[in-house]
Short mmCIF file of C-alpha atoms in Angstrom, two decimals:
data_model
loop_
_atom_site.label_atom_id
_atom_site.label_comp_id
_atom_site.label_asym_id
_atom_site.label_seq_id
_atom_site.Cartn_x
_atom_site.Cartn_y
_atom_site.Cartn_z
CA MET E 173 -11.15 29.85 -7.17
CA SER E 174 -7.94 28.17 -8.33
CA ASN E 175 -7.93 24.45 -9.06
CA LYS E 176 -4.17 24.24 -8.76
CA PRO E 177 -3.31 21.51 -6.22
CA THR E 178 -1.36 22.39 -3.10
CA PRO E 179 1.95 20.47 -2.81
CA LEU E 180 2.26 18.02 0.08
CA SER E 181 5.34 18.69 2.14
CA GLY E 182 7.58 15.69 2.73
CA PHE E 183 6.39 13.62 -0.25
CA PRO E 184 8.90 14.38 -3.02
CA GLU E 185 7.82 13.76 -6.63
CA LEU E 186 10.54 13.66 -9.23
CA LEU E 187 10.60 15.08 -12.73
CA PRO E 188 11.32 12.54 -15.51
CA GLU E 189 15.00 13.49 -15.73
CA GLU E 190 15.30 13.21 -11.93
CA ARG E 191 13.50 9.89 -11.87
CA PHE E 192 16.02 8.57 -14.38
CA VAL E 193 18.87 9.51 -12.02
CA GLU E 194 17.13 7.66 -9.19
CA GLN E 195 16.60 4.59 -11.40
CA GLN E 196 20.25 4.61 -12.47
CA VAL E 197 21.38 4.71 -8.84
CA ILE E 198 18.98 1.90 -7.92
CA ASP E 199 20.12 -0.21 -10.90
CA THR E 200 23.78 0.32 -9.97
CA LEU E 201 23.23 -0.64 -6.35
CA ARG E 202 21.20 -3.70 -7.35
CA ARG E 203 23.87 -4.86 -9.80
CA ILE E 204 26.69 -4.63 -7.26
CA PHE E 205 24.68 -6.17 -4.44
CA GLU E 206 23.88 -9.13 -6.69
CA LEU E 207 27.54 -9.44 -7.72
CA HIS E 208 28.22 -10.20 -4.06
CA GLY E 209 25.47 -12.81 -3.80
CA PHE E 210 22.79 -10.69 -2.13
CA ALA E 211 19.25 -11.70 -3.08
CA GLY E 212 16.58 -9.07 -3.54
CA ILE E 213 13.32 -9.14 -1.60
CA GLU E 214 10.37 -6.79 -1.17
CA THR E 215 8.19 -6.83 1.92
CA ARG E 216 4.65 -5.54 2.31
CA ALA E 217 4.10 -1.85 3.08
CA VAL E 218 2.20 -2.50 6.33
CA GLU E 219 3.04 -4.21 9.61
CA PRO E 220 1.02 -4.78 12.78
CA MET E 221 1.32 -1.79 15.11
CA GLU E 222 2.53 -4.04 17.91
CA GLN E 223 5.58 -4.83 15.77
CA LEU E 224 6.20 -1.24 14.70
CA LEU E 225 5.92 0.08 18.25
CA ARG E 226 7.94 -2.51 20.10
CA LYS E 227 11.01 -0.24 20.15
CA GLY E 228 8.91 2.66 21.38
CA GLU E 229 11.02 5.53 20.05
CA THR E 230 9.21 6.07 16.76
CA SER E 231 5.60 5.70 17.94
CA LYS E 232 4.82 9.33 17.10
CA GLU E 233 6.13 8.86 13.56
CA VAL E 234 4.09 5.81 12.49
CA TYR E 235 1.30 6.30 9.97
CA VAL E 236 -1.73 4.23 10.96
CA LEU E 237 -3.63 2.46 8.19
CA ARG E 238 -7.41 2.27 8.39
CA ARG E 239 -10.47 2.49 6.14
CA LEU E 240 -12.14 5.89 5.82
CA GLN E 241 -15.54 4.35 6.58
CA ALA E 242 -14.29 2.14 9.38
CA GLY E 243 -17.11 0.74 11.48
CA PRO E 244 -17.14 -0.07 15.18
CA ASP E 245 -15.89 -3.61 14.49
CA ASP E 246 -12.84 -2.41 12.53
CA GLN E 247 -9.41 -2.18 14.09
CA ALA E 248 -8.73 1.54 14.14
CA GLY E 249 -7.08 4.47 15.80
CA THR E 250 -3.83 3.80 17.60
CA ASP E 251 -4.82 0.30 18.70
CA ARG E 252 -1.58 -1.70 18.78
CA SER E 253 -3.31 -4.52 16.91
CA SER E 254 -4.09 -2.29 13.90
CA LEU E 255 -1.82 -1.78 10.90
CA GLY E 256 0.75 0.91 10.16
CA LEU E 257 3.08 1.79 7.28
CA HIS E 258 6.65 0.64 7.92
CA PHE E 259 9.06 3.46 8.85
CA ASP E 260 12.21 1.53 7.95
CA LEU E 261 13.09 -1.79 6.31
CA THR E 262 14.59 -3.48 9.39
CA VAL E 263 11.35 -4.21 11.26
CA PRO E 264 9.66 -5.85 8.23
CA PHE E 265 12.86 -7.74 7.43
CA ALA E 266 13.03 -9.21 10.96
CA ARG E 267 9.42 -10.36 10.60
CA TYR E 268 10.16 -11.75 7.12
CA VAL E 269 13.05 -13.83 8.49
CA LEU E 270 10.89 -15.32 11.23
CA GLU E 271 8.02 -16.15 8.86
CA ASN E 272 10.27 -17.72 6.22
CA ALA E 273 13.09 -19.19 8.33
CA GLY E 274 12.23 -22.74 7.25
CA LYS E 275 12.53 -21.78 3.57
CA LEU E 276 15.66 -19.61 3.71
CA GLU E 277 19.25 -20.74 3.35
CA PHE E 278 21.60 -19.30 5.97
CA PRO E 279 23.67 -17.21 5.85
CA PHE E 280 20.92 -15.22 4.14
CA ARG E 281 22.31 -12.27 2.19
CA ARG E 282 19.48 -9.89 1.34
CA TYR E 283 19.12 -6.52 -0.28
CA GLN E 284 15.93 -4.48 -0.25
CA ILE E 285 15.29 -1.26 -2.17
CA GLN E 286 11.88 0.07 -1.26
CA LYS E 287 9.82 2.99 0.01
CA ALA E 288 9.18 3.69 3.69
CA TRP E 289 7.03 6.26 5.49
CA ARG E 290 7.77 8.32 8.57
CA GLY E 291 5.59 11.05 10.07
CA GLU E 292 8.36 13.42 11.08
CA ARG E 293 8.71 17.14 10.41
CA PRO E 294 9.72 17.51 6.75
CA GLN E 295 13.00 19.28 6.03
CA GLU E 296 15.73 19.00 3.46
CA GLY E 297 16.95 15.42 3.43
CA ARG E 298 14.13 14.21 5.69
CA TYR E 299 10.89 13.20 4.05
CA ARG E 300 7.65 11.53 5.03
CA GLU E 301 7.89 9.18 2.05
CA PHE E 302 11.33 8.05 0.95
CA THR E 303 13.25 5.29 -0.77
CA GLN E 304 16.14 3.50 0.86
CA ALA E 305 18.44 0.58 0.10
CA ASP E 306 19.36 -1.98 2.77
CA ILE E 307 21.75 -4.90 2.78
CA ASP E 308 21.94 -7.44 5.60
CA VAL E 309 23.47 -10.81 6.34
CA VAL E 310 21.54 -13.00 8.78
CA MET E 311 22.47 -16.32 10.35
CA LYS E 312 20.78 -18.72 12.72
CA ASP E 313 22.11 -18.68 16.31
CA ASP E 314 25.63 -17.39 15.55
CA LEU E 315 26.91 -14.83 13.04
CA PRO E 316 30.68 -14.90 12.39
CA PHE E 317 32.32 -11.49 12.71
CA HIS E 318 33.69 -11.48 9.15
CA PHE E 319 30.21 -10.58 7.92
CA ASP E 320 30.57 -7.18 9.65
CA VAL E 321 33.51 -6.56 7.34
CA GLU E 322 31.66 -7.92 4.31
CA VAL E 323 28.60 -5.65 4.52
CA ALA E 324 30.80 -2.58 5.00
CA ARG E 325 32.92 -3.50 1.99
CA VAL E 326 29.92 -4.29 -0.23
CA MET E 327 28.14 -1.03 0.57
CA ALA E 328 31.38 0.89 0.08
CA GLU E 329 31.88 -0.69 -3.34
CA ALA E 330 28.28 -0.02 -4.36
CA LEU E 331 28.26 3.63 -3.27
CA SER E 332 31.60 4.26 -4.96
CA ALA E 333 29.91 3.44 -8.27
CA VAL E 334 27.03 5.94 -8.03
CA PRO E 335 27.24 9.62 -9.12
CA LEU E 336 27.35 11.23 -5.68
CA PRO E 337 29.76 13.58 -3.93
CA PRO E 338 32.57 11.83 -2.05
CA LEU E 339 31.27 9.71 0.81
CA ARG E 340 32.63 8.95 4.25
CA LEU E 341 31.80 5.74 6.13
CA ARG E 342 32.22 6.32 9.86
CA VAL E 343 32.67 3.14 11.91
CA ASN E 344 32.70 2.40 15.62
CA ASN E 345 32.08 -0.55 17.93
CA ARG E 346 29.76 -0.74 20.93
CA LYS E 347 32.03 -3.18 22.72
CA LEU E 348 34.91 -0.73 22.45
CA ILE E 349 33.12 2.25 23.97
CA GLU E 350 31.16 0.26 26.54
CA GLY E 351 34.34 -1.51 27.60
CA PHE E 352 36.11 1.83 27.94
CA TYR E 353 33.33 3.29 30.08
CA ARG E 354 33.35 0.21 32.29
CA GLY E 355 37.13 0.44 32.49
CA ILE E 356 36.98 3.98 33.93
CA GLY E 357 34.40 2.83 36.47
CA ALA E 358 31.17 4.22 34.96
CA SER E 359 28.22 2.63 36.77
CA ASP E 360 25.76 3.25 33.92
CA PRO E 361 27.50 2.87 30.53
CA ALA E 362 24.19 3.06 28.64
CA THR E 363 23.53 6.58 29.93
CA VAL E 364 27.09 7.63 29.09
CA ILE E 365 26.58 6.36 25.54
CA THR E 366 23.33 8.29 25.20
CA ILE E 367 24.99 11.52 26.34
CA ILE E 368 28.12 11.10 24.19
CA ASP E 369 25.79 10.66 21.21
CA LYS E 370 24.77 14.32 21.67
CA LEU E 371 28.24 15.58 20.68
CA ASP E 372 27.07 16.38 17.16
CA LYS E 373 24.37 18.68 18.62
CA LEU E 374 25.90 20.13 21.80
CA PRO E 375 29.30 21.66 22.63
CA ALA E 376 31.78 19.44 24.47
CA GLU E 377 31.51 21.54 27.65
CA GLN E 378 27.77 20.94 27.86
CA VAL E 379 28.18 17.22 27.18
CA SER E 380 30.77 17.06 29.94
CA ALA E 381 28.36 18.70 32.36
CA LEU E 382 25.66 16.17 31.45
CA LEU E 383 28.07 13.29 32.02
CA VAL E 384 28.61 14.58 35.58
CA SER E 385 24.99 15.47 36.35
CA ASP E 386 23.10 12.69 34.56
CA ALA E 387 25.57 9.80 34.35
CA GLY E 388 27.16 10.32 37.77
CA LEU E 389 30.73 10.60 36.47
CA SER E 390 33.50 12.59 38.05
CA GLU E 391 35.01 15.46 36.08
CA LYS E 392 38.07 13.30 35.44
CA GLN E 393 35.93 10.44 34.10
CA ALA E 394 33.95 12.88 31.92
CA ALA E 395 37.22 14.21 30.49
CA GLN E 396 38.34 10.65 29.70
CA CYS E 397 35.07 10.00 27.82
CA LEU E 398 35.56 13.14 25.74
CA GLN E 399 39.16 12.15 25.01
CA LEU E 400 37.95 8.82 23.64
CA ALA E 401 35.23 10.50 21.59
CA SER E 402 37.75 12.87 19.99
CA ILE E 403 39.70 10.01 18.39
CA THR E 404 39.29 9.55 14.62
CA SER E 405 41.52 7.67 12.22
CA SER E 406 41.50 6.48 8.63
CA ASP E 407 43.65 3.49 9.60
CA THR E 408 44.19 1.30 12.66
CA SER E 409 46.33 3.87 14.47
CA PHE E 410 43.30 4.54 16.69
CA VAL E 411 44.16 1.33 18.60
CA GLU E 412 47.33 2.81 20.07
CA GLN E 413 45.61 6.16 20.65
CA VAL E 414 43.00 4.41 22.80
CA ARG E 415 45.57 2.35 24.67
CA ALA E 416 47.53 5.53 25.38
CA LEU E 417 44.58 6.67 27.51
CA GLY E 418 45.54 3.95 30.02
CA VAL E 419 42.13 2.27 30.38
CA GLU E 420 41.88 -1.51 30.50
CA HIS E 421 38.90 -3.83 30.11
CA GLU E 422 38.38 -7.16 28.34
CA LEU E 423 35.38 -5.83 26.39
CA LEU E 424 37.44 -2.83 25.26
CA GLU E 425 40.10 -5.10 23.79
CA THR E 426 37.49 -7.13 21.91
CA GLY E 427 35.98 -3.96 20.47
CA LEU E 428 39.37 -2.60 19.41
CA ALA E 429 40.18 -5.83 17.57
CA GLU E 430 36.79 -5.89 15.80
CA LEU E 431 36.92 -2.24 14.77
CA ALA E 432 40.46 -2.64 13.46
CA ALA E 433 39.32 -5.62 11.38
CA VAL E 434 36.53 -3.58 9.77
CA VAL E 435 38.84 -0.65 8.98
CA ASP E 436 41.48 -2.98 7.53
CA GLY E 437 38.86 -4.96 5.62
CA CYS E 438 37.64 -1.82 3.82
CA ALA E 439 41.14 -0.72 2.75
CA ALA E 440 40.67 -2.15 -0.75
CA VAL E 441 37.61 0.01 -1.49
CA ARG E 442 39.08 3.32 -0.35
CA SER E 443 39.36 5.92 -3.09
CA ASP E 444 39.15 9.66 -3.66
CA ARG E 445 35.35 9.16 -3.70
CA PHE E 446 35.00 6.92 -0.65
CA GLU E 447 36.81 7.01 2.66
CA VAL E 448 36.48 4.91 5.79
CA GLU E 449 37.03 6.48 9.18
CA ALA E 450 37.12 5.01 12.67
CA SER E 451 35.14 7.56 14.69
CA LEU E 452 34.98 6.81 18.39
CA SER E 453 32.22 9.33 19.15
CA LEU E 454 29.74 7.42 16.98
CA ALA E 455 26.91 5.84 18.97
CA ARG E 456 23.93 5.38 16.60
CA GLY E 457 20.99 3.73 18.35
CA LEU E 458 23.13 1.60 20.57
CA ASP E 459 20.11 0.19 22.38
CA TYR E 460 19.67 -2.04 19.33
CA TYR E 461 23.23 -2.66 18.20
CA THR E 462 25.63 -5.03 19.89
CA GLY E 463 28.94 -4.50 18.10
CA THR E 464 29.91 -2.70 14.91
CA VAL E 465 28.01 0.48 14.04
CA PHE E 466 28.14 2.50 10.80
CA GLU E 467 27.12 5.93 9.55
CA ILE E 468 27.48 7.35 6.03
CA TYR E 469 28.03 11.04 5.27
CA MET E 470 28.26 12.99 2.01
CA VAL E 471 31.32 15.22 2.02
CA GLY E 472 30.24 18.84 1.60
CA PHE E 473 26.70 17.97 2.71
CA GLU E 474 27.32 17.21 6.35
CA PHE E 475 24.39 19.49 7.24
CA LEU E 476 22.16 16.59 6.11
CA LYS E 477 23.67 14.52 8.95
CA SER E 478 24.01 10.84 8.11
CA VAL E 479 22.59 9.61 4.80
CA GLY E 480 22.86 6.00 5.88
CA GLY E 481 23.90 3.74 8.69
CA GLY E 482 23.50 0.44 10.42
CA GLY E 483 25.35 -2.11 12.46
CA ARG E 484 25.25 -5.51 14.08
CA TYR E 485 22.22 -6.96 15.88
CA ASP E 486 22.93 -10.14 17.79
CA ALA E 487 19.17 -10.61 18.10
CA LEU E 488 17.73 -9.21 14.87
CA ALA E 489 14.82 -11.63 15.28
CA SER E 490 13.83 -14.41 17.66
CA ASP E 491 10.90 -16.82 17.86
CA GLY E 492 11.64 -17.91 21.43
CA ARG E 493 13.51 -21.02 20.34
CA ASN E 494 15.88 -19.72 17.69
CA THR E 495 17.71 -16.41 17.47
CA TYR E 496 18.73 -14.83 14.15
CA PRO E 497 21.63 -12.38 14.51
CA GLY E 498 22.31 -9.99 11.66
CA VAL E 499 24.49 -7.15 10.45
CA GLY E 500 23.56 -4.59 7.82
CA ILE E 501 23.71 -1.07 6.41
CA SER E 502 20.97 1.17 5.07
CA PHE E 503 21.51 3.93 2.50
CA GLY E 504 19.00 6.76 2.08
CA ILE E 505 18.42 7.12 -1.66
CA SER E 506 15.87 9.94 -1.38
CA ARG E 507 17.79 11.54 1.48
CA SER E 508 20.90 11.80 -0.69
CA LEU E 509 19.56 12.41 -4.19
CA VAL E 510 16.69 14.87 -3.69
CA PRO E 511 18.86 17.65 -2.13
CA LEU E 512 21.43 17.24 -4.92
CA MET E 513 18.81 17.38 -7.67
CA SER E 514 17.02 20.35 -6.10
CA ARG E 515 20.33 22.26 -6.27
CA GLY E 516 20.85 21.34 -9.93
CA LEU E 517 23.94 19.31 -9.07
CA LEU E 518 22.56 16.06 -10.46
CA SER E 519 20.32 15.44 -13.46
CA SER E 520 20.18 13.51 -16.73
CA ASP E 521 20.97 14.73 -20.22
CA ARG E 522 17.46 14.16 -21.54
CA LYS E 523 13.90 14.20 -20.30
CA VAL E 524 12.78 11.14 -22.26
CA PRO E 525 14.39 7.77 -23.03
CA SER E 526 14.06 8.37 -26.80
CA VAL E 527 17.31 8.31 -28.78
CA VAL E 528 15.66 9.20 -32.11
CA LEU E 529 12.82 11.45 -33.18
CA VAL E 530 11.38 10.33 -36.51
CA ALA E 531 10.49 13.54 -38.37
CA LEU E 532 7.40 13.75 -40.58
CA ASN E 533 7.19 15.39 -44.00
CA ASP E 534 3.41 15.60 -43.62
CA GLU E 535 0.61 13.82 -41.77
CA GLU E 536 0.14 11.38 -44.66
CA SER E 537 3.65 10.05 -43.97
CA ARG E 538 2.84 9.11 -40.34
CA PRO E 539 2.29 5.37 -41.13
CA ALA E 540 5.69 5.30 -42.82
CA GLY E 541 7.19 7.10 -39.80
CA ASP E 542 5.63 4.52 -37.48
CA ALA E 543 7.19 1.74 -39.57
CA ILE E 544 10.63 3.36 -39.30
CA ALA E 545 10.23 3.68 -35.54
CA GLN E 546 9.27 0.03 -35.22
CA ALA E 547 12.29 -1.01 -37.27
CA LEU E 548 14.54 0.95 -34.90
CA ARG E 549 12.84 -0.43 -31.80
CA ALA E 550 13.26 -3.96 -33.16
CA HIS E 551 16.98 -3.72 -32.45
CA GLY E 552 16.71 -1.92 -29.14
CA ILE E 553 16.73 1.77 -30.07
CA PRO E 554 14.18 3.84 -28.11
CA CYS E 555 12.43 6.30 -30.39
CA GLU E 556 9.27 8.26 -31.05
CA VAL E 557 7.53 9.79 -34.02
CA ALA E 558 7.05 13.55 -34.18
CA ALA E 559 3.84 14.77 -32.56
CA SER E 560 2.91 16.81 -35.62
CA ALA E 561 4.21 17.48 -39.14
CA GLN E 562 5.51 20.98 -38.43
CA LYS E 563 8.42 22.57 -40.27
CA PHE E 564 11.60 20.59 -39.76
CA GLY E 565 13.11 23.39 -37.69
CA LYS E 566 10.28 23.11 -35.16
CA GLN E 567 10.55 19.32 -35.09
CA ILE E 568 14.27 19.64 -34.36
CA ARG E 569 13.57 22.11 -31.55
CA TYR E 570 11.03 19.62 -30.17
CA ALA E 571 13.86 17.07 -29.97
CA GLU E 572 16.29 19.60 -28.48
CA ARG E 573 13.92 20.52 -25.64
CA ARG E 574 13.69 16.86 -24.65
CA GLY E 575 17.39 16.11 -25.14
CA ILE E 576 16.73 13.62 -27.98
CA PRO E 577 20.10 13.48 -29.77
CA TYR E 578 19.06 12.23 -33.25
CA VAL E 579 16.39 13.20 -35.78
CA TRP E 580 15.47 10.81 -38.61
CA PHE E 581 14.50 12.20 -42.02
CA THR E 582 12.95 10.39 -44.98
CA GLY E 583 13.42 11.92 -48.43
CA ARG E 584 10.72 12.12 -51.08
CA ASP E 585 12.67 9.42 -52.95
CA GLY E 586 12.40 7.08 -49.94
CA GLY E 587 16.02 7.49 -48.82
CA HIS E 588 16.84 7.85 -45.12
CA GLU E 589 19.21 10.16 -43.26
CA VAL E 590 19.82 10.63 -39.54
CA LYS E 591 21.11 13.86 -38.02
CA ASP E 592 23.01 14.26 -34.76
CA ILE E 593 21.53 17.59 -33.72
CA ARG E 594 24.34 18.16 -31.20
CA THR E 595 27.04 18.25 -33.89
CA GLY E 596 24.99 18.93 -37.00
CA GLU E 597 26.39 15.82 -38.72
CA GLN E 598 23.85 14.17 -41.04
CA VAL E 599 24.47 10.81 -42.74
CA ALA E 600 22.61 8.22 -44.80
CA ALA E 601 21.17 5.40 -42.67
CA ASP E 602 19.10 2.22 -42.86
CA PRO E 603 16.49 1.85 -40.07
CA ALA E 604 17.01 -1.92 -40.09
CA THR E 605 20.72 -1.68 -39.25
CA TRP E 606 21.59 1.78 -37.94
CA THR E 607 22.59 2.07 -34.31
CA PRO E 608 23.94 5.01 -32.31
CA PRO E 609 27.05 4.94 -30.12
CA GLU E 610 26.43 2.88 -26.98
CA GLN E 611 26.58 5.91 -24.67
CA ASP E 612 23.58 7.41 -26.50
CA LEU E 613 21.30 4.41 -26.04
CA ARG E 614 20.22 5.56 -22.59
CA PRO E 615 20.08 8.96 -20.90
CA GLN E 616 23.28 9.76 -19.06
CA VAL E 617 23.56 11.13 -15.53
CA VAL E 618 25.01 14.65 -15.56
CA THR E 619 26.81 16.03 -12.50
CA SER E 620 27.53 19.71 -11.98
CA ASN E 621 30.97 20.97 -11.04
CA GLU E 622 29.51 24.11 -9.53
CA GLU E 623 30.47 24.97 -5.99
CA GLN E 624 28.18 23.21 -3.54
CA ASN E 625 26.37 25.71 -1.35
CA THR E 626 25.43 24.15 1.96
#
C-alpha cells in the first residue's frame, strides 16, 4: 500500500521558486499601496456565520469551523451563530470598521493581503484557498466621489509594476445603467441588470429573449439595452455614444459624469501593460454596489474571467446610527499567478535565496567555511555552505541546480576566490568586503516570451 499522499484539489501549494514570485508580487503591491498612504491590516480568519451569510448568495461556499469532538453544547453544523472561514476580505473589513470606528482616522485608507477560503468547484484560476489583495477607502457618513478615482488609479499603478501579462481595467457605473433602464421605461431595472450581466455567458439573442420574458421589456426596449451594453471606449467618447441613443434620465447623467471622471482620472497610468476601458455591459454584483464598478482582466487569459474587481458601497458598514460608505478593488493574487506558473510563463531564476555557495576542500574545513559564510551574511549576502565535501565539480553542479550564481573557494594557502558559474569568471575576494552586483542579491522573477496557450 502506497504512503504517497493524495493531492487536495483547490488548495494550491507553491514550489520555492514559485513562492518567491508570489512574495515579490506581494512586496511590490504593498510598497505601492503604502506610497499612497494605505495602511495594512490583517483580520482574523473566521467570522460569525450570521455575518458571512447575510448576503445569502455564497451560503453554499462557506466553510464552517467546528471542533472534531464537538459536544452537544458546542455551536456546530450550519447554525448561523457558529463560525466560518471568510470567503472574501470585504465582510471581515466591514466588521473591522464597525468594531474599531472610534480608533480609526477617516478617511481610512486600508490595504489587506491575506488568504480566503471558498468551497466552490475547483478549476483553473478558482481555488478553495487563495490569496488576494484589497484596497479600500472608507469614510463616515459621506464619501466624496474623488476616492472612486483614487482607488482605480492606485490599483492600476500597483498592477503595472508586477510581472504579469498586460491587464485591462473595465469600469462602469450603476447609476448610468440604472438611469438608462429607467429612461426607457423599464419597470424593474434590477432584473434588467441581472439579465444583462449574463452577456459574457449567453449569446445576445438569448439575453434579449430573457429581457422580454423575465424583465417585461418590449423588443424595442430589449434592443436599446443591448445597444447600451455594446458600448466600450478607452476614453470619454462613450458619453456621446450613450447620448446618441436618445434616452434621458437624471440618474443617467450623473452616472455618465462619474464614469467619465474615473476614465479621465486613470489616463496617467495607462501604458502598454495596463489599459482602462469603459465597458457598459459590466454589472458585477450590483445588489451591493451603488456607483462605480470595476473588473480586472489579464489580456490573453480572458478564459479566467475577471482576476479582480470591486466598486463603491454607500453602506459598506452601519451600526444603526452611523453609516460608513466605501470604495475599493480586490486583486486575485492566486487567481492570476498560479495559472501563469503552471504554464511555465512565470518563475524565478533560483530555487533558494542563496547568492553564494561556500565550497569545502574537506570536512575538516567546514568550521572555516562556516566562518566565511557568517562574514558574508554580516553584510547582507545570503549564502550557504556546501552540504558535503565532494569534488569541486559536484559542488558546482549542486549550486547550478539551485540557481546559486557564485561559488566561494578557499586555497590551501588561505587565499579566497569567488567564481561566477554563469560566466566562468573567477577572481580574488575578501569575505569581509566582497559583494555581488545588486541584481544578484535576490532571486529575480523570470517571465517567458513563449506563446500563451489559452
